[in-house]
Coordinates of N, CA, C and O in Angstrom, one line a residue:
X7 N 5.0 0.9 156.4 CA 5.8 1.6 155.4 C 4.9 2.0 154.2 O 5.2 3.1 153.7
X8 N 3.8 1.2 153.6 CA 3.4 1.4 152.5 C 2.3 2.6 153.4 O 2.6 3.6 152.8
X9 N 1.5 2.9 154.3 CA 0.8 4.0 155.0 C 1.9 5.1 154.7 O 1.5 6.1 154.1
X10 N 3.3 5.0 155.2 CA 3.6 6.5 154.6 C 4.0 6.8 153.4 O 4.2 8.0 153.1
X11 N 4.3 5.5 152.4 CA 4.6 6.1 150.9 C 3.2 6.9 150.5 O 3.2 8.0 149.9
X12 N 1.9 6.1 150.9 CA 0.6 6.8 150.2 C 0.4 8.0 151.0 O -0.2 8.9 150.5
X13 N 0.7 8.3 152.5 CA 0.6 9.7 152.7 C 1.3 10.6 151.9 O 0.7 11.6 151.6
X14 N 2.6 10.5 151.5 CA 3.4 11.7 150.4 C 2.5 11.8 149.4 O 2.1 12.9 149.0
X15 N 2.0 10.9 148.9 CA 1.1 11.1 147.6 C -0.2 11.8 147.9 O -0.7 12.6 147.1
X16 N -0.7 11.5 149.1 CA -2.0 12.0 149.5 C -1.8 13.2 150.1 O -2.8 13.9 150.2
X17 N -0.5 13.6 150.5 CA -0.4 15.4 150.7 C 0.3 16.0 149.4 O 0.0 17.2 149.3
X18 N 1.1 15.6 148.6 CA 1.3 15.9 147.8 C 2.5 16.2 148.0 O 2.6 17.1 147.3
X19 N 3.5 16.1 148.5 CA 4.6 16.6 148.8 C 5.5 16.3 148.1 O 6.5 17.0 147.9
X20 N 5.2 14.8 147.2 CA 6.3 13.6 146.6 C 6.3 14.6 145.6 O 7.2 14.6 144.8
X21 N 5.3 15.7 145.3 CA 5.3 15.9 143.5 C 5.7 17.7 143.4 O 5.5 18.4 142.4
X22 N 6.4 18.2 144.9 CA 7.2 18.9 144.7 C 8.7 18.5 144.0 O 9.5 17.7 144.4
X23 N 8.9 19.6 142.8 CA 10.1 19.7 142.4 C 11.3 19.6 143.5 O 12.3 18.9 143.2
X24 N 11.2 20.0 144.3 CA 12.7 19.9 144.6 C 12.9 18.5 145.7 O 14.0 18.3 146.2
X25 N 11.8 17.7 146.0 CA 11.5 16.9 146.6 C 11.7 15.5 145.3 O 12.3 14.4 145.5
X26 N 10.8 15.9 144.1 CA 11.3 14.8 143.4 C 12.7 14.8 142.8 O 13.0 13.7 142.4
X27 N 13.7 15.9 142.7 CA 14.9 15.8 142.3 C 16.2 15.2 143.3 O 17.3 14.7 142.9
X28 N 15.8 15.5 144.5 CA 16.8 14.8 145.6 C 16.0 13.1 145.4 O 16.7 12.2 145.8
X29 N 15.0 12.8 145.1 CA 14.9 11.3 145.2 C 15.6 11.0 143.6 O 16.2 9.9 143.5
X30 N 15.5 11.7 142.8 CA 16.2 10.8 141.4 C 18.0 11.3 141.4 O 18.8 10.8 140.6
X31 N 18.5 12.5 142.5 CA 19.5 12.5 142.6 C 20.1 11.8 143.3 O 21.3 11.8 143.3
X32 N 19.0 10.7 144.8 CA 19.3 9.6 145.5 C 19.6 8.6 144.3 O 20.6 8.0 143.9
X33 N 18.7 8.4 144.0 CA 18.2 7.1 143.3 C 19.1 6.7 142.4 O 19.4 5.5 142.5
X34 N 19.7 7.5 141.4 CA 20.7 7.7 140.9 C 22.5 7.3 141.3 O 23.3 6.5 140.9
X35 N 22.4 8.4 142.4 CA 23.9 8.2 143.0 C 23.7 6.8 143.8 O 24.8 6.3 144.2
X36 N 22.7 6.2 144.1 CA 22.6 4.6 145.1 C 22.9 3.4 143.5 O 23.4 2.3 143.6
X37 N 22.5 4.1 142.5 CA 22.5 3.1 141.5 C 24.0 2.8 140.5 O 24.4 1.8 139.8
X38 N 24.6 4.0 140.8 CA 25.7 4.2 140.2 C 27.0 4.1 141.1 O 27.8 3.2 140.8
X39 N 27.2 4.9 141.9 CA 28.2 5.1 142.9 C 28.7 3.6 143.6 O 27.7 2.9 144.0
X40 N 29.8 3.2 143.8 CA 30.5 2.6 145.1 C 29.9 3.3 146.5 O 29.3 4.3 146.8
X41 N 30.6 2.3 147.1 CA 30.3 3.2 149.0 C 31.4 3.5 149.1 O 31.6 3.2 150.2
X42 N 32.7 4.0 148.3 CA 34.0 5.0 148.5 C 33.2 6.3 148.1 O 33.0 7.3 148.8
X43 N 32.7 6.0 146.8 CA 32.4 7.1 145.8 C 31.0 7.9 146.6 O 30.7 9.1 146.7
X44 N 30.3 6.7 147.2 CA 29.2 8.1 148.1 C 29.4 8.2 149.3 O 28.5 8.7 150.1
X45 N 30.4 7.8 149.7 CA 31.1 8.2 151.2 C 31.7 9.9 150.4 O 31.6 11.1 150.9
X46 N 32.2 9.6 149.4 CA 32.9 10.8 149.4 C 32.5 11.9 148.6 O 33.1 13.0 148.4
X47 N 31.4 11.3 148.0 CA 30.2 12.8 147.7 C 29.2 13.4 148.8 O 28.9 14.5 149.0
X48 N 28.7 12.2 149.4 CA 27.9 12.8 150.3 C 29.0 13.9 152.3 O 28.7 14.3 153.4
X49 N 30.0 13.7 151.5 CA 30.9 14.5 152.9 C 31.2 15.6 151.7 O 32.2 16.0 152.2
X50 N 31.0 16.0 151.0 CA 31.8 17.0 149.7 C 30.8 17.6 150.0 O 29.7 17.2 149.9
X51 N 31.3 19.1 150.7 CA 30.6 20.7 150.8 C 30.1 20.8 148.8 O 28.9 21.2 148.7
X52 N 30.5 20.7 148.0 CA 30.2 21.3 147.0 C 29.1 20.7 146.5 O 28.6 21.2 145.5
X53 N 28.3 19.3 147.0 CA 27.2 18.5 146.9 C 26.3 19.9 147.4 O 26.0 20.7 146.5
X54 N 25.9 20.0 148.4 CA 25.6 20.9 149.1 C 25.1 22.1 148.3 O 23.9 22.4 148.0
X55 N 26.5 22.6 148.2 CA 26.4 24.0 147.3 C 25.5 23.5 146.4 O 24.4 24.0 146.6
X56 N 25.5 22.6 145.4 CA 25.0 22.5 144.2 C 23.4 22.5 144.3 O 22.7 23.1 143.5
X57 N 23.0 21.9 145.1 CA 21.8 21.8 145.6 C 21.2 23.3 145.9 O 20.3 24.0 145.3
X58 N 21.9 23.4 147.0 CA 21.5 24.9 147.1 C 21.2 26.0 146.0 O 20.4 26.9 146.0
X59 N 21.8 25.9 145.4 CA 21.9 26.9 144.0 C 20.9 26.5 143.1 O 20.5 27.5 142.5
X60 N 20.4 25.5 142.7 CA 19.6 24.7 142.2 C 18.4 25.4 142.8 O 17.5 26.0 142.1
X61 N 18.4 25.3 143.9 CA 16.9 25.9 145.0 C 16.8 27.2 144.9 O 15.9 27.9 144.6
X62 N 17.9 27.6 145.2 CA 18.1 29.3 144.8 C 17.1 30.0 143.4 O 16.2 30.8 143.3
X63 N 17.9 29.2 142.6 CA 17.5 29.5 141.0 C 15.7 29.1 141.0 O 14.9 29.9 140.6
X64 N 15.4 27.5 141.6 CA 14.5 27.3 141.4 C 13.0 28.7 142.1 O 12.1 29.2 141.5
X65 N 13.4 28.8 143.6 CA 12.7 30.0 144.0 C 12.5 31.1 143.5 O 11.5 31.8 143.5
X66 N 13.8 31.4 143.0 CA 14.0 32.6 142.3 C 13.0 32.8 141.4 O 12.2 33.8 141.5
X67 N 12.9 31.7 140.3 CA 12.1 31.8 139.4 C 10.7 32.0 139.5 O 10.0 32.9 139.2
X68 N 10.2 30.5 140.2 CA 8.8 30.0 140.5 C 8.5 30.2 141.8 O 7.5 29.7 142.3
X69 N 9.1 30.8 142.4 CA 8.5 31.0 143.9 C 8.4 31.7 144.6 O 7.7 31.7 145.6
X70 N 9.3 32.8 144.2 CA 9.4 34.5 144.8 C 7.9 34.6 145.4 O 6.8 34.2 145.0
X71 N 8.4 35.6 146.9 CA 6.9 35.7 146.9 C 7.0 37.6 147.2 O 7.8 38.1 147.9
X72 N 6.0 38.2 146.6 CA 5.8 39.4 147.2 C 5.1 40.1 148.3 O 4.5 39.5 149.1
X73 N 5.2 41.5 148.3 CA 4.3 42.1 149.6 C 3.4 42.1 148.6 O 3.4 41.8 147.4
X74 N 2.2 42.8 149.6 CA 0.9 43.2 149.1 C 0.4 43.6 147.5 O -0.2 43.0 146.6
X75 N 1.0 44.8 147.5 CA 1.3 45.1 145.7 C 1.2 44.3 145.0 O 0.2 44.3 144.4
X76 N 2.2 43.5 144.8 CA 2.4 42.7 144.1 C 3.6 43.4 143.0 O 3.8 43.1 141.9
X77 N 4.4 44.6 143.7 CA 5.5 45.0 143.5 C 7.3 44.7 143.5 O 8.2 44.6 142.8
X78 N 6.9 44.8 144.8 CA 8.1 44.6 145.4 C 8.3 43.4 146.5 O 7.7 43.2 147.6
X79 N 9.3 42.9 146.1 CA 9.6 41.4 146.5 C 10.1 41.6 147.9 O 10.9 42.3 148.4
X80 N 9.1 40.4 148.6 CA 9.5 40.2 150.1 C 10.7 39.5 150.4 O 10.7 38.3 150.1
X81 N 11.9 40.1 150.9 CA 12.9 39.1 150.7 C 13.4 37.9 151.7 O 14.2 37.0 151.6
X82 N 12.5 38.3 152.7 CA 12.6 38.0 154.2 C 11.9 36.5 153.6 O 12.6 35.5 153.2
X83 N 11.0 36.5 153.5 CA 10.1 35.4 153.3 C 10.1 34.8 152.1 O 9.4 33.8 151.8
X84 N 11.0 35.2 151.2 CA 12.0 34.5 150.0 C 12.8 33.9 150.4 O 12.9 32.7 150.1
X85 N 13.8 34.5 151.1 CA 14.7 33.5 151.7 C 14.6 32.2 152.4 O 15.3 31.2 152.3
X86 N 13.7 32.5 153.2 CA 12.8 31.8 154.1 C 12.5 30.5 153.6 O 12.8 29.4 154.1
X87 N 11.8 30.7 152.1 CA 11.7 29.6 151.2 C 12.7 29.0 150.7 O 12.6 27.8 150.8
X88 N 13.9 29.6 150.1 CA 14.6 29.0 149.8 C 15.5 27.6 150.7 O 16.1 26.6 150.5
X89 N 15.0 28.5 152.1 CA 15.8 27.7 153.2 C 14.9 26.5 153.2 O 15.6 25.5 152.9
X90 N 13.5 26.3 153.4 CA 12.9 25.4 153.5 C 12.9 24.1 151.8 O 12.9 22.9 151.9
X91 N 13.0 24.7 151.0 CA 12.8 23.9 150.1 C 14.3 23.5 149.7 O 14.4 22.6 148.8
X92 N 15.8 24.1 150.5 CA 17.0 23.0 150.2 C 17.0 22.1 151.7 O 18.1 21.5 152.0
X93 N 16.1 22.1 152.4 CA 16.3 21.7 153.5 C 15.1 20.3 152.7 O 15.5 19.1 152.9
X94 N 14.1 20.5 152.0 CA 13.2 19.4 151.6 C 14.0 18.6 150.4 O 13.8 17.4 150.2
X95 N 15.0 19.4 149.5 CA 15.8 18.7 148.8 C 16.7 17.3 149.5 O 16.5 16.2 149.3
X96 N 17.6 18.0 150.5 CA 18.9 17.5 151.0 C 18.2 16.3 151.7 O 18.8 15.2 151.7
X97 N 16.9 16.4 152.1 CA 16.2 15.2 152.9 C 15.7 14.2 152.3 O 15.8 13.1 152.7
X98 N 15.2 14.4 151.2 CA 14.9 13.8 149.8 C 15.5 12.8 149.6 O 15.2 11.6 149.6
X99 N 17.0 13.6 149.1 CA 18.3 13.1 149.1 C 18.6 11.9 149.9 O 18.8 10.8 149.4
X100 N 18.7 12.1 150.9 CA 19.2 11.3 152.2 C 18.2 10.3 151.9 O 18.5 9.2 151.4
X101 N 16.8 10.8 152.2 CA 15.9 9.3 152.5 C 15.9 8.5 151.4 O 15.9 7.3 151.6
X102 N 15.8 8.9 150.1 CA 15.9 7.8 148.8 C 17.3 6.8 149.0 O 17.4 5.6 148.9
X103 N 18.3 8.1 149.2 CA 19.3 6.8 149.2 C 19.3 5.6 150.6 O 19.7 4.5 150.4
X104 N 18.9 6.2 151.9 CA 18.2 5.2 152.9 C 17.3 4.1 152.2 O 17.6 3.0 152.4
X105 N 16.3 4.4 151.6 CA 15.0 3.8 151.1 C 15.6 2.6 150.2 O 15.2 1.4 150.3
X106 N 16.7 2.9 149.2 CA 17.0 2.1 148.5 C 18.5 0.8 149.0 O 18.9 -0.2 148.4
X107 N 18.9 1.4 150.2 CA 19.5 0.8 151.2 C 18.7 -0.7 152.2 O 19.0 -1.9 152.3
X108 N 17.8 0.0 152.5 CA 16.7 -1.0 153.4 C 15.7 -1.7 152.2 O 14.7 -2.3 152.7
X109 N 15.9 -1.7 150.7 CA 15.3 -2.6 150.1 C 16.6 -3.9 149.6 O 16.5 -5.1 149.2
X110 N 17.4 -3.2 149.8 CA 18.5 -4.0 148.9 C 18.7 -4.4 149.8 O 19.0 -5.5 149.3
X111 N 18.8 -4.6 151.5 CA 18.4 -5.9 152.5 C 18.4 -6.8 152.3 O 19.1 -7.8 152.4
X112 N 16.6 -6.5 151.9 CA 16.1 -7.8 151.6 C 15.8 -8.9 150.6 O 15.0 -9.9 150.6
X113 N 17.1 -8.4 149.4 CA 18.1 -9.3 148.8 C 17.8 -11.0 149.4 O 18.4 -11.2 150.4
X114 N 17.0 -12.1 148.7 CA 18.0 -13.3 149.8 C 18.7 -13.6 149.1 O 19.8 -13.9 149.7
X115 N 19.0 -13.8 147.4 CA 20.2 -14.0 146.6 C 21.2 -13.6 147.0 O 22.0 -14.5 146.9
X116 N 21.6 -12.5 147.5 CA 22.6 -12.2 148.3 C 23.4 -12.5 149.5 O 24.5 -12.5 149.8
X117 N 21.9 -12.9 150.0 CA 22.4 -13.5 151.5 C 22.7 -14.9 151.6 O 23.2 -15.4 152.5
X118 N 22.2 -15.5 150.4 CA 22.4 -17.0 150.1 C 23.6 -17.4 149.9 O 23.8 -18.6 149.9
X119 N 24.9 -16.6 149.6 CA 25.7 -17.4 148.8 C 26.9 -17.4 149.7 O 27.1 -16.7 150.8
X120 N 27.6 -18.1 149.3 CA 28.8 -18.3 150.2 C 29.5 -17.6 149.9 O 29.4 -17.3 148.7
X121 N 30.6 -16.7 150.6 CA 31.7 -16.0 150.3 C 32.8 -17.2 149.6 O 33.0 -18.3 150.1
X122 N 33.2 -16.7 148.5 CA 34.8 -17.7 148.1 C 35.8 -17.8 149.4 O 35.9 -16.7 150.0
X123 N 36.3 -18.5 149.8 CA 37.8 -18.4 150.6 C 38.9 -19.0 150.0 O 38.8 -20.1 149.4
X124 N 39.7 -18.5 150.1 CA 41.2 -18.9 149.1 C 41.6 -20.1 150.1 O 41.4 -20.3 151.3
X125 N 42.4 -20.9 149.1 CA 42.6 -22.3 149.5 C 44.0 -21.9 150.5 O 45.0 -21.6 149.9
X126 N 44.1 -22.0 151.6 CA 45.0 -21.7 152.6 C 46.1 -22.9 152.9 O 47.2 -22.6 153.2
X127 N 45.6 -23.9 152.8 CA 46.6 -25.7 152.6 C 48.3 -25.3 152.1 O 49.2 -25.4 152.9
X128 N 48.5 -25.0 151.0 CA 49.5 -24.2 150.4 C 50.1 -23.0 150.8 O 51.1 -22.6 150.3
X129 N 49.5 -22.5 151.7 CA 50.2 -21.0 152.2 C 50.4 -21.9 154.0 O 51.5 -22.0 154.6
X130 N 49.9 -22.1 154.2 CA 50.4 -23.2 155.4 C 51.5 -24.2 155.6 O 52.3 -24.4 156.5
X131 N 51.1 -25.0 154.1 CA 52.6 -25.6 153.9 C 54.3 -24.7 153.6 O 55.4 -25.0 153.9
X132 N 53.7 -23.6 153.0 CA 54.9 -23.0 152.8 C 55.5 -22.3 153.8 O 56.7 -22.2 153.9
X133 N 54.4 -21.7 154.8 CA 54.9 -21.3 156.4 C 55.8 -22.5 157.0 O 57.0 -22.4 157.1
X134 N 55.3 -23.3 157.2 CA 55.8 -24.5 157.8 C 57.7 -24.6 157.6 O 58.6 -24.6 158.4
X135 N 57.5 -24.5 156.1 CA 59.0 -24.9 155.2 C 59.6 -23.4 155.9 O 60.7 -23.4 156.4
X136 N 59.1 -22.6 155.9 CA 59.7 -21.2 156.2 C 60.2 -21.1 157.9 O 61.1 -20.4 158.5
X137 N 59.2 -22.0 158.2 CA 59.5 -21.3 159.6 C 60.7 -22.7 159.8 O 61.6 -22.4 160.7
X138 N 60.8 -23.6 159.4 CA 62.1 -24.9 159.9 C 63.1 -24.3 159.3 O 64.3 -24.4 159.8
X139 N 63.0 -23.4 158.0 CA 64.6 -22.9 157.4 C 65.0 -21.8 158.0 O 66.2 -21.7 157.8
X140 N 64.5 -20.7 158.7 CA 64.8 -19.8 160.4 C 65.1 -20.8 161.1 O 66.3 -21.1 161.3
X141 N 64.1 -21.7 161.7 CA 65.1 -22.4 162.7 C 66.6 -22.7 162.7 O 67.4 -22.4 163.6
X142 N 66.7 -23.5 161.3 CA 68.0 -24.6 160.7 C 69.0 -22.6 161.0 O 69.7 -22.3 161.9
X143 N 68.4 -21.7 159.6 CA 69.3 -20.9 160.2 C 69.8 -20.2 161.4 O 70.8 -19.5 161.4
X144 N 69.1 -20.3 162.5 CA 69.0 -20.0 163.8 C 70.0 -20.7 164.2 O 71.1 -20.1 164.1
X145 N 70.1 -22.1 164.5 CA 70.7 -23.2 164.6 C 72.1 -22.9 164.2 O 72.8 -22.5 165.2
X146 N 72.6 -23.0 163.3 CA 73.8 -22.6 162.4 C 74.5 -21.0 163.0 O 75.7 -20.8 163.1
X147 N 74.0 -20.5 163.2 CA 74.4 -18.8 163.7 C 74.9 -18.8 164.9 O 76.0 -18.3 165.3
X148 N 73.7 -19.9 165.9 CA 74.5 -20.1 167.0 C 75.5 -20.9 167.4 O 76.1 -20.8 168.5
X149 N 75.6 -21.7 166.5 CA 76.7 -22.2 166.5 C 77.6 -21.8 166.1 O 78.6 -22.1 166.8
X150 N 78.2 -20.9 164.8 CA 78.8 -19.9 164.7 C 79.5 -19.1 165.9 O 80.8 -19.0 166.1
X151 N 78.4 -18.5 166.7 CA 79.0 -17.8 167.4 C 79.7 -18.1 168.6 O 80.8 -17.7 169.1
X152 N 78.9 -19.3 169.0 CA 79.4 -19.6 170.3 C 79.9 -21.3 170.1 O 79.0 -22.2 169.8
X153 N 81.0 -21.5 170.3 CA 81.4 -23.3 169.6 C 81.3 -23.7 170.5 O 80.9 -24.7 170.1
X154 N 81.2 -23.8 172.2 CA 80.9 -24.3 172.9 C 79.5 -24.8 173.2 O 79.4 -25.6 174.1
X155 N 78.5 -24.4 172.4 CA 76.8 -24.0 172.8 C 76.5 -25.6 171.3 O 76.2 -25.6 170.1
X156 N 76.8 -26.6 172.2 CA 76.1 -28.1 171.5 C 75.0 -28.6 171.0 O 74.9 -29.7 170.6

């Protein structure tokens, strides 16, 4: 594991922009969010969008690339980028919040402690009383109905 943290650093890839914003937009949403709350951002199309648009703007700006000239914008091969660099975002994304998943594992504070269990003695006893006063009324009904039935 630590061989591939120092290869990102040794290709450089960690210190792309849109590569370091999906790890602090992981890192973030793992730090803050419930698992309702990132069950139900990370299924939200508009997550998505937002990112996208972010990449969009960011290419737009810093990454456009042109033909030969240096006139007129290649758009083919702009887009191209854009695809690639929300595709290195959204992964970003994913793997930090993985990364900070498989560290909080190995928690043993966590794994040390006992779950509380509610004291069940009392809710047993009261079944108990509950289910002999159905009986008793059971008992009574049928005799009710049927006077023969001793």
């Amino acid at each position: 594991m630590i061989k591939g943290i120092l290869a990102l650093f040794r290709t450089g890839i960690i210190f792309n922009p849109m590569v370091l914003l999906g790890i602090l937009f992981g890192f973030i949403a793992m730090g803050t969010l419930s698992d309702e709350q990132l069950h139900a951002l990370y299924t939200n199309y508009h997550l998505y969008l937002l990112m996208f648009f972010i990449t969009v703007l960011y290419v737009n700006f810093f990454r456009r690339t042109y033909f030969a000239g240096g006139l007129q914008v290649d758009w083919k091969s702009t887009v191209q980028t854009m695809i690639g660099y929300f595709l290195m975002f959204v992964v970003s994304f994913i793997f930090s919040m993985l990364f900070i998943t498989f560290i909080s594992f190995g928690d043993e504070k966590e794994m040390m402690e006992e779950p509380d269990l509610p004291d069940f003695s009392q809710l047993e006893a009261d079944l108990k009383n509950h289910q002999q006063e159905l009986q008793q009324n059971y008992d009574a009904i049928m005799k009710a109905v049927s006077p023969t039935a001793q």
